[in-house]
Amino acid sequence: FKQLLEIEKQNNLQTTKQWQSQKKQREEERNAKEIFEKSLEIIQSELIEENKSSKMLREENKQYKNKFELMKKEHDEKMAQLCQREEETKKEIETWEQMYHEWMATMERRVNNLQVTDQEFQTLLHNENENSQSLRSNRFNNQRQ
C-alpha cells in the first residue's frame, strides 16, 4: 500500500510538474502572443503613417511635376518668342544696313557732285578773276594812254 501511495505520489508530482510546465508554456505563449500583437499593432500603425506620408509625397510630387510642366511650357513659349524676335531683329538690321548702304552711296554721289561743282566753280572763279584782271589791266592801260 505504501508503495502504491508512493507511486501515486510520484505520479501526482509528475502530473503537477507537467501541468506547471504546460501552464508556464501557455503563459510564455500568451506573453509571446501579446508581444507579437503589440508589435503587429505598432507595425500596422507605422504602416498607416508611412502610407499617409507616401500619399502626401506622391501628391507633392504630382504638384511639382505639374509645376515643372507648366514652367517648361512657358519656357518653350518664351524661347519661341525670343527666336521669333531675333529673326525679326535680324531682318530689321538687314533692312537698316541696306538703307545705310543706300544712304552712304547717295551721300558719296552728293559729295562727288559737290566736289565737281566746287571744281567747276573754282575754275569759273579763276577764269573770271583772270578775265577781270585782264579787263582791269586793259582799262588801266587804256587810262594810261
PDB file of C-alpha atoms in Angstrom:
ATOM      1  CA  PHE A   1       0.000   0.000   0.000  1.00  0.00           C
ATOM      2  CA  LYS A   2       2.816   2.353   0.816  1.00  0.00           C
ATOM      3  CA  GLN A   3       4.366   1.616  -2.427  1.00  0.00           C
ATOM      4  CA  LEU A   4       1.160   2.334  -4.149  1.00  0.00           C
ATOM      5  CA  LEU A   5       0.919   5.591  -2.304  1.00  0.00           C
ATOM      6  CA  GLU A   6       4.466   6.392  -3.224  1.00  0.00           C
ATOM      7  CA  ILE A   7       3.792   5.600  -6.863  1.00  0.00           C
ATOM      8  CA  GLU A   8       0.645   7.677  -6.740  1.00  0.00           C
ATOM      9  CA  LYS A   9       2.576  10.474  -5.114  1.00  0.00           C
ATOM     10  CA  GLN A  10       5.237  10.248  -7.806  1.00  0.00           C
ATOM     11  CA  ASN A  11       2.544  10.249 -10.460  1.00  0.00           C
ATOM     12  CA  ASN A  12       0.917  13.271  -8.850  1.00  0.00           C
ATOM     13  CA  LEU A  13       4.255  15.067  -8.655  1.00  0.00           C
ATOM     14  CA  GLN A  14       4.975  14.236 -12.249  1.00  0.00           C
ATOM     15  CA  THR A  15       1.486  15.342 -13.277  1.00  0.00           C
ATOM     16  CA  THR A  16       1.886  18.546 -11.255  1.00  0.00           C
ATOM     17  CA  LYS A  17       5.264  19.223 -12.867  1.00  0.00           C
ATOM     18  CA  GLN A  18       3.795  18.501 -16.252  1.00  0.00           C
ATOM     19  CA  TRP A  19       0.830  20.705 -15.515  1.00  0.00           C
ATOM     20  CA  GLN A  20       3.133  23.516 -14.247  1.00  0.00           C
ATOM     21  CA  SER A  21       5.317  23.097 -17.280  1.00  0.00           C
ATOM     22  CA  GLN A  22       2.286  23.304 -19.557  1.00  0.00           C
ATOM     23  CA  LYS A  23       0.998  26.310 -17.579  1.00  0.00           C
ATOM     24  CA  LYS A  24       4.392  28.009 -17.921  1.00  0.00           C
ATOM     25  CA  GLN A  25       4.462  27.149 -21.633  1.00  0.00           C
ATOM     26  CA  ARG A  26       0.935  28.553 -22.094  1.00  0.00           C
ATOM     27  CA  GLU A  27       1.950  31.684 -20.178  1.00  0.00           C
ATOM     28  CA  GLU A  28       5.051  32.093 -22.343  1.00  0.00           C
ATOM     29  CA  GLU A  29       2.932  31.548 -25.449  1.00  0.00           C
ATOM     30  CA  ARG A  30       0.398  34.102 -24.185  1.00  0.00           C
ATOM     31  CA  ASN A  31       3.230  36.583 -23.469  1.00  0.00           C
ATOM     32  CA  ALA A  32       4.747  35.911 -26.883  1.00  0.00           C
ATOM     33  CA  LYS A  33       1.298  36.352 -28.459  1.00  0.00           C
ATOM     34  CA  GLU A  34       0.817  39.677 -26.607  1.00  0.00           C
ATOM     35  CA  ILE A  35       4.264  40.863 -27.692  1.00  0.00           C
ATOM     36  CA  PHE A  36       3.524  39.751 -31.254  1.00  0.00           C
ATOM     37  CA  GLU A  37       0.131  41.510 -31.245  1.00  0.00           C
ATOM     38  CA  LYS A  38       1.632  44.719 -29.799  1.00  0.00           C
ATOM     39  CA  SER A  39       4.432  44.588 -32.352  1.00  0.00           C
ATOM     40  CA  LEU A  40       1.870  43.960 -35.073  1.00  0.00           C
ATOM     41  CA  GLU A  41      -0.189  46.961 -33.891  1.00  0.00           C
ATOM     42  CA  ILE A  42       2.920  49.150 -33.867  1.00  0.00           C
ATOM     43  CA  ILE A  43       3.938  47.952 -37.325  1.00  0.00           C
ATOM     44  CA  GLN A  44       0.396  48.461 -38.647  1.00  0.00           C
ATOM     45  CA  SER A  45       0.314  51.946 -37.133  1.00  0.00           C
ATOM     46  CA  GLU A  46       3.704  52.732 -38.683  1.00  0.00           C
ATOM     47  CA  LEU A  47       2.493  51.309 -41.990  1.00  0.00           C
ATOM     48  CA  ILE A  48      -0.585  53.553 -41.877  1.00  0.00           C
ATOM     49  CA  GLU A  49       1.644  56.565 -41.155  1.00  0.00           C
ATOM     50  CA  GLU A  50       4.044  55.594 -43.937  1.00  0.00           C
ATOM     51  CA  ASN A  51       1.117  55.189 -46.337  1.00  0.00           C
ATOM     52  CA  LYS A  52      -0.144  58.656 -45.386  1.00  0.00           C
ATOM     53  CA  SER A  53       3.343  60.064 -45.806  1.00  0.00           C
ATOM     54  CA  SER A  54       3.751  58.259 -49.120  1.00  0.00           C
ATOM     55  CA  LYS A  55       0.400  59.585 -50.331  1.00  0.00           C
ATOM     56  CA  MET A  56       1.372  63.134 -49.329  1.00  0.00           C
ATOM     57  CA  LEU A  57       4.729  62.783 -51.073  1.00  0.00           C
ATOM     58  CA  ARG A  58       3.066  61.434 -54.224  1.00  0.00           C
ATOM     59  CA  GLU A  59       0.664  64.384 -54.189  1.00  0.00           C
ATOM     60  CA  GLU A  60       3.517  66.814 -53.615  1.00  0.00           C
ATOM     61  CA  ASN A  61       5.491  65.138 -56.406  1.00  0.00           C
ATOM     62  CA  LYS A  62       2.466  65.436 -58.695  1.00  0.00           C
ATOM     63  CA  GLN A  63       2.209  69.151 -57.905  1.00  0.00           C
ATOM     64  CA  TYR A  64       5.916  69.649 -58.581  1.00  0.00           C
ATOM     65  CA  LYS A  65       5.619  67.697 -61.819  1.00  0.00           C
ATOM     66  CA  ASN A  66       2.652  69.823 -62.929  1.00  0.00           C
ATOM     67  CA  LYS A  67       4.511  72.983 -61.985  1.00  0.00           C
ATOM     68  CA  PHE A  68       7.583  71.754 -63.867  1.00  0.00           C
ATOM     69  CA  GLU A  69       5.488  71.002 -66.953  1.00  0.00           C
ATOM     70  CA  LEU A  70       3.914  74.462 -66.761  1.00  0.00           C
ATOM     71  CA  MET A  71       7.314  76.122 -66.367  1.00  0.00           C
ATOM     72  CA  LYS A  72       8.709  74.049 -69.235  1.00  0.00           C
ATOM     73  CA  LYS A  73       5.783  75.074 -71.445  1.00  0.00           C
ATOM     74  CA  GLU A  74       6.255  78.748 -70.507  1.00  0.00           C
ATOM     75  CA  HIS A  75       9.990  78.446 -71.156  1.00  0.00           C
ATOM     76  CA  ASP A  76       9.391  76.858 -74.566  1.00  0.00           C
ATOM     77  CA  GLU A  77       6.913  79.614 -75.461  1.00  0.00           C
ATOM     78  CA  LYS A  78       9.325  82.338 -74.337  1.00  0.00           C
ATOM     79  CA  MET A  79      12.169  80.732 -76.277  1.00  0.00           C
ATOM     80  CA  ALA A  80       9.956  80.583 -79.367  1.00  0.00           C
ATOM     81  CA  GLN A  81       9.089  84.266 -78.901  1.00  0.00           C
ATOM     82  CA  LEU A  82      12.763  85.127 -78.433  1.00  0.00           C
ATOM     83  CA  CYS A  83      13.700  83.227 -81.585  1.00  0.00           C
ATOM     84  CA  GLN A  84      10.931  84.988 -83.492  1.00  0.00           C
ATOM     85  CA  ARG A  85      12.056  88.387 -82.158  1.00  0.00           C
ATOM     86  CA  GLU A  86      15.645  87.522 -83.023  1.00  0.00           C
ATOM     87  CA  GLU A  87      14.630  86.709 -86.606  1.00  0.00           C
ATOM     88  CA  GLU A  88      12.598  89.913 -86.838  1.00  0.00           C
ATOM     89  CA  THR A  89      15.522  91.896 -85.423  1.00  0.00           C
ATOM     90  CA  LYS A  90      17.926  90.291 -87.907  1.00  0.00           C
ATOM     91  CA  LYS A  91      15.592  91.242 -90.770  1.00  0.00           C
ATOM     92  CA  GLU A  92      15.274  94.752 -89.377  1.00  0.00           C
ATOM     93  CA  ILE A  93      19.060  95.048 -89.068  1.00  0.00           C
ATOM     94  CA  GLU A  94      19.461  93.821 -92.652  1.00  0.00           C
ATOM     95  CA  THR A  95      16.925  96.439 -93.771  1.00  0.00           C
ATOM     96  CA  TRP A  96      18.759  99.170 -91.844  1.00  0.00           C
ATOM     97  CA  GLU A  97      22.098  98.006 -93.257  1.00  0.00           C
ATOM     98  CA  GLN A  98      20.684  98.143 -96.769  1.00  0.00           C
ATOM     99  CA  MET A  99      19.211 101.594 -96.118  1.00  0.00           C
ATOM    100  CA  TYR A 100      22.543 102.718 -94.635  1.00  0.00           C
ATOM    101  CA  HIS A 101      24.482 101.485 -97.686  1.00  0.00           C
ATOM    102  CA  GLU A 102      21.993 103.209 -99.989  1.00  0.00           C
ATOM    103  CA  TRP A 103      22.264 106.399 -97.932  1.00  0.00           C
ATOM    104  CA  MET A 104      26.068 106.189 -97.983  1.00  0.00           C
ATOM    105  CA  ALA A 105      26.031 105.684-101.759  1.00  0.00           C
ATOM    106  CA  THR A 106      23.721 108.696-102.112  1.00  0.00           C
ATOM    107  CA  MET A 107      25.979 110.767 -99.837  1.00  0.00           C
ATOM    108  CA  GLU A 108      29.055 109.713-101.826  1.00  0.00           C
ATOM    109  CA  ARG A 109      27.330 110.765-105.058  1.00  0.00           C
ATOM    110  CA  ARG A 110      26.344 114.083-103.488  1.00  0.00           C
ATOM    111  CA  VAL A 111      29.873 114.649-102.181  1.00  0.00           C
ATOM    112  CA  ASN A 112      31.262 113.798-105.627  1.00  0.00           C
ATOM    113  CA  ASN A 113      28.720 116.130-107.244  1.00  0.00           C
ATOM    114  CA  LEU A 114      29.629 118.856-104.743  1.00  0.00           C
ATOM    115  CA  GLN A 115      33.322 118.325-105.441  1.00  0.00           C
ATOM    116  CA  VAL A 116      32.725 118.514-109.188  1.00  0.00           C
ATOM    117  CA  THR A 117      30.544 121.591-108.721  1.00  0.00           C
ATOM    118  CA  ASP A 118      33.170 123.133-106.445  1.00  0.00           C
ATOM    119  CA  GLN A 119      35.899 122.434-109.020  1.00  0.00           C
ATOM    120  CA  GLU A 120      33.778 123.933-111.761  1.00  0.00           C
ATOM    121  CA  PHE A 121      33.005 126.917-109.546  1.00  0.00           C
ATOM    122  CA  GLN A 122      36.697 127.340-108.651  1.00  0.00           C
ATOM    123  CA  THR A 123      37.598 127.107-112.327  1.00  0.00           C
ATOM    124  CA  LEU A 124      34.891 129.609-113.175  1.00  0.00           C
ATOM    125  CA  LEU A 125      36.081 131.956-110.429  1.00  0.00           C
ATOM    126  CA  HIS A 126      39.664 131.566-111.534  1.00  0.00           C
ATOM    127  CA  ASN A 127      38.724 132.258-115.148  1.00  0.00           C
ATOM    128  CA  GLU A 128      36.609 135.207-114.078  1.00  0.00           C
ATOM    129  CA  ASN A 129      39.463 136.549-111.980  1.00  0.00           C
ATOM    130  CA  GLU A 130      41.786 136.269-114.940  1.00  0.00           C
ATOM    131  CA  ASN A 131      39.247 137.943-117.166  1.00  0.00           C
ATOM    132  CA  SER A 132      38.664 140.582-114.541  1.00  0.00           C
ATOM    133  CA  GLN A 133      42.377 141.208-114.151  1.00  0.00           C
ATOM    134  CA  SER A 134      42.777 141.282-117.824  1.00  0.00           C
ATOM    135  CA  LEU A 135      39.983 143.807-118.093  1.00  0.00           C
ATOM    136  CA  ARG A 136      41.475 145.890-115.325  1.00  0.00           C
ATOM    137  CA  SER A 137      44.823 145.748-116.961  1.00  0.00           C
ATOM    138  CA  ASN A 138      43.290 146.790-120.210  1.00  0.00           C
ATOM    139  CA  ARG A 139      41.409 149.628-118.542  1.00  0.00           C
ATOM    140  CA  PHE A 140      44.444 150.645-116.640  1.00  0.00           C
ATOM    141  CA  ASN A 141      46.476 150.547-119.792  1.00  0.00           C
ATOM    142  CA  ASN A 142      43.769 152.409-121.638  1.00  0.00           C
ATOM    143  CA  GLN A 143      43.661 155.058-118.961  1.00  0.00           C
ATOM    144  CA  ARG A 144      47.372 155.436-119.015  1.00  0.00           C
ATOM    145  CA  GLN A 145      47.446 156.087-122.621  1.00  0.00           C
TER     146      GLN A 145
END
